[in-house]
XYZ file of C-alpha atoms in Angstrom:
229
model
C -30.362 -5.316 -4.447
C -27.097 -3.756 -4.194
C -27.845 -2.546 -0.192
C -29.172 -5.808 0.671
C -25.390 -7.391 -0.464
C -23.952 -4.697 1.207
C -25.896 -5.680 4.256
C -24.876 -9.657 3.582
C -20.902 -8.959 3.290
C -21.342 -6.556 6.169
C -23.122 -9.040 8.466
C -20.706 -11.763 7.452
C -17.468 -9.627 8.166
C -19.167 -9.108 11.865
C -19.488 -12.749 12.411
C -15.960 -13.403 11.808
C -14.953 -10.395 13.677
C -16.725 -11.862 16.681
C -15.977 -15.661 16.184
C -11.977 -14.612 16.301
C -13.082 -12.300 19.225
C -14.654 -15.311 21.147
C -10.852 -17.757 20.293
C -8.975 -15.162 21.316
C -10.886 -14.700 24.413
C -11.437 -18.907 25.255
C -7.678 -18.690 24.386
C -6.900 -16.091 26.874
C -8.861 -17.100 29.893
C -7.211 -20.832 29.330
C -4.026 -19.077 29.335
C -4.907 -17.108 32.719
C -6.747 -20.814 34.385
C -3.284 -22.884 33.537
C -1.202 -19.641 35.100
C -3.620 -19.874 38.423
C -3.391 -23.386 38.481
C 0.568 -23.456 38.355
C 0.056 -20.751 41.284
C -2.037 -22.579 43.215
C 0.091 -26.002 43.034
C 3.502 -23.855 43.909
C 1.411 -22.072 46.647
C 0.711 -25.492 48.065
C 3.876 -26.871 47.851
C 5.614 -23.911 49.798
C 2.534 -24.462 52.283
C 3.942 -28.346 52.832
C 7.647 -26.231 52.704
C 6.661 -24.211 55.918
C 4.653 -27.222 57.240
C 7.980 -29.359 57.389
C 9.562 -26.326 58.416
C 7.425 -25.942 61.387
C 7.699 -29.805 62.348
C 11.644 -29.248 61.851
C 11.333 -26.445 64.296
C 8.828 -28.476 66.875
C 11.439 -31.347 67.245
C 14.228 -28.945 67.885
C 12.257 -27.081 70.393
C 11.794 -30.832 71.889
C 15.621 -31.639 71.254
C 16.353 -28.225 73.308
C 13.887 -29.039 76.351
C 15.124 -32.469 76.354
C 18.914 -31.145 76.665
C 18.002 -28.671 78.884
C 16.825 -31.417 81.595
C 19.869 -33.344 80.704
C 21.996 -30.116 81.538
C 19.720 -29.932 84.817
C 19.600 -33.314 86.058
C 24.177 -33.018 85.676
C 24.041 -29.871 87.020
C 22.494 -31.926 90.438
C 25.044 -34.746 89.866
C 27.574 -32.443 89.856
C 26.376 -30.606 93.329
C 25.646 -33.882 94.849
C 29.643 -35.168 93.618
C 31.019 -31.948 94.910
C 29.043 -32.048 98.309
C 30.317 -35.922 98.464
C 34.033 -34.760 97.762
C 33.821 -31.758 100.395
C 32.579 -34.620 102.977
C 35.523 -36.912 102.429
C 38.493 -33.650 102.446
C 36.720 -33.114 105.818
C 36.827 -36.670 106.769
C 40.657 -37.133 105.759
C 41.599 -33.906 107.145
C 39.540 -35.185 110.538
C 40.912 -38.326 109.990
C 44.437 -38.979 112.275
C 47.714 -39.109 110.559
C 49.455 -42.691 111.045
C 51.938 -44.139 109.479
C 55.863 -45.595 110.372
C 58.757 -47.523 108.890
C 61.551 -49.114 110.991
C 64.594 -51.187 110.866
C 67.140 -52.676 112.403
C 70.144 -51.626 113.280
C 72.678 -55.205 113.608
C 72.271 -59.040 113.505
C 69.097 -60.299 115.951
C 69.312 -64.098 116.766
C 69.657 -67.055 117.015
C 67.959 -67.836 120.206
C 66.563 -70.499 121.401
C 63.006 -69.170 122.208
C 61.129 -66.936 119.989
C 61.441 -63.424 120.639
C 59.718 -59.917 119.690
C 62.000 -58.770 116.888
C 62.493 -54.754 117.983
C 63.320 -52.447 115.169
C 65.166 -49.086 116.638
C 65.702 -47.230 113.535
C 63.297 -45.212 112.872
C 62.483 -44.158 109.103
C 59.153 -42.652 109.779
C 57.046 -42.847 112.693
C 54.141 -40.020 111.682
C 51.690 -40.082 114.884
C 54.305 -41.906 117.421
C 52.196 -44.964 117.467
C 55.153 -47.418 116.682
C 57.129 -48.016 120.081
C 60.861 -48.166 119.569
C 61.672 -49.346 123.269
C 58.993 -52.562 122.856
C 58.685 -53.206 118.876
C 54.910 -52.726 119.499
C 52.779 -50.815 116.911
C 49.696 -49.569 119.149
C 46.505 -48.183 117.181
C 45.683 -44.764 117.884
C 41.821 -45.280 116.826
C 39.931 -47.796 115.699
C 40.515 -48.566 111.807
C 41.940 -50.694 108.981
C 45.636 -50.772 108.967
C 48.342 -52.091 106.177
C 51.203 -53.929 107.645
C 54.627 -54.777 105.516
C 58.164 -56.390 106.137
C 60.944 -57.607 104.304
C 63.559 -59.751 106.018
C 67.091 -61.418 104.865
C 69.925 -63.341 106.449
C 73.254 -64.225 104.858
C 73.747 -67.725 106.279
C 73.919 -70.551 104.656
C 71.877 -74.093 104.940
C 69.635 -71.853 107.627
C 65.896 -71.123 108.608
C 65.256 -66.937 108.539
C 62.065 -65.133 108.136
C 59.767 -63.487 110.619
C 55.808 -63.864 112.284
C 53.455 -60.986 112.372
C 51.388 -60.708 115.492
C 48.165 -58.952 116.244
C 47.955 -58.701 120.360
C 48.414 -62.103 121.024
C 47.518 -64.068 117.575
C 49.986 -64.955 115.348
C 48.270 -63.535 111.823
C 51.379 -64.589 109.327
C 54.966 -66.604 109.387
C 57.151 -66.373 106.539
C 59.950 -68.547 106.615
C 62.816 -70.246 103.893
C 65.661 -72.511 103.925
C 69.065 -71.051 102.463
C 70.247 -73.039 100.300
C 72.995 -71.049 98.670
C 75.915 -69.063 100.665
C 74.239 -65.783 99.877
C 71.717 -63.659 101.220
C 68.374 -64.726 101.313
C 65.203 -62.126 101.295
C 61.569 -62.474 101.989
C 58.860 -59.831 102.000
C 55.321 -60.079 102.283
C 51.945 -57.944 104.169
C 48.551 -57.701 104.985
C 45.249 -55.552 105.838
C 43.865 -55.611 109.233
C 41.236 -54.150 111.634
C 42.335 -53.102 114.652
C 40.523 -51.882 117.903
C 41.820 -48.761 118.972
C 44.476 -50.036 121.762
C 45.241 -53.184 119.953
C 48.979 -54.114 118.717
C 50.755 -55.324 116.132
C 54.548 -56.515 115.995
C 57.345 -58.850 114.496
C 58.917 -61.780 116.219
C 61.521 -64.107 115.161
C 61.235 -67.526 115.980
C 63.450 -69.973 117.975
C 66.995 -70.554 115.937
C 66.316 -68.206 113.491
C 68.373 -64.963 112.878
C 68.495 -61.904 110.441
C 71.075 -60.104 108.964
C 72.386 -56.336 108.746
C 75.001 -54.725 107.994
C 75.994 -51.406 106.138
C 73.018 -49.286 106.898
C 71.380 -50.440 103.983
C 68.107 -51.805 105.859
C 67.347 -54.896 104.569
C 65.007 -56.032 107.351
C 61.681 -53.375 107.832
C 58.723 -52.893 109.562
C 56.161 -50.693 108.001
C 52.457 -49.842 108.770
C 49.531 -47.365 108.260
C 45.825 -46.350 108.739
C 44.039 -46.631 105.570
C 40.942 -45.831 106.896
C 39.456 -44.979 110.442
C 35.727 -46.863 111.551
């Protein structure tokens, strides 16, 4: 009797022993799954990490290729520019050198015809195209030329100004009425294209006069090749 309640309390005591055995066990491996899981969930969300990373590093690769053609396609610009800008020194150092600036010297007029105004003082006269003997500018090449004058006379209740001829066309008159006892001025100019031989010149018309005095040039004749065709 007594070894079969020996036997009881012993059996008992085992169960316990391997009930708490099988908790702590269930408790341990739900420790372990919950410590995976939280592993696997951070694993995947430094796998989307790189992922983003890698995209981040595709589209820069495609920023960089995409510069890199810019860079290329101003690197041509810039050679074609440069070859353009090397053609045009050579042009304008091929290109003739023309340009003058005259004036008179004294009073011209009145007369009672109209007369080719001659300007003998010469200011500049690069290329010797402007004639001081005739008052005739003569184009050295074919081109477009810029012509300017200013004109003044001191008399009063008078007609002054000036015409600007090309060979044998009057182009442009200019002409004003003094009204005061002082000295009247008038300026104006104008593009044009000229054949290589053609002219271009002042005259004063009929009862008209200008004025000079004390070197200080009031009346000029100016011209120069702006481009050659």
């Amino acid at each position: 009797m007594k070894s079969a309640t020996t036997l009881l309390l012993l059996s008992c005591c085992l169960s316990g022993a391997l009930v708490q055995t099988e908790i702590t066990t269930q408790s341990d491996l739900s420790t372990q799954l919950q410590a995976l899981s939280a592993t696997v969930e951070e694993l995947r969300s430094m796998e989307s990490r790189l992922t983003a990373s890698e995209r981040k590093v595709q589209d820069q690769e495609e920023s960089v290729k995409d510069l890199k053609a810019e860079l290329d396609e101003t690197k041509k610009q810039l050679l074609h520019y440069n070859e353009q800008a090397k053609e045009m020194q050579k042009r304008l150092a091929d290109q003739p050198k023309v340009a003058f600036s005259v004036a008179l010297n004294g009073n011209v007029g009145p007369s009672n015809v109209e007369t080719t105004l001659v300007f003998p003082k010469i200011l500049t006269n690069v290329g010797n195209a402007y004639n001081v003997y005739t008052g005739f500018f003569t184009a050295p090449v074919s081109g477009v030329y810029f012509f300017r004058f200013n004109v003044m006379d001191g008399r009063y209740n008078n007609h002054m100004g000036a015409a600007l001829y090309k060979n044998n066309e009057r182009v442009l008159l200019n002409y004003s009425w003094n009204h005061w006892d002082d000295h009247e001025h008038m300026a104006n100019g104008l593009v044009l294209q000229l054949n290589q031989g053609d002219v271009a010149y002042m005259r004063l018309p009929a009862w008209y006069r200008l004025t000079e005095f004390g070197g200080n040039n009031f009346n000029i004749f100016s011209g120069f090749l702006l481009f050659a065709m």
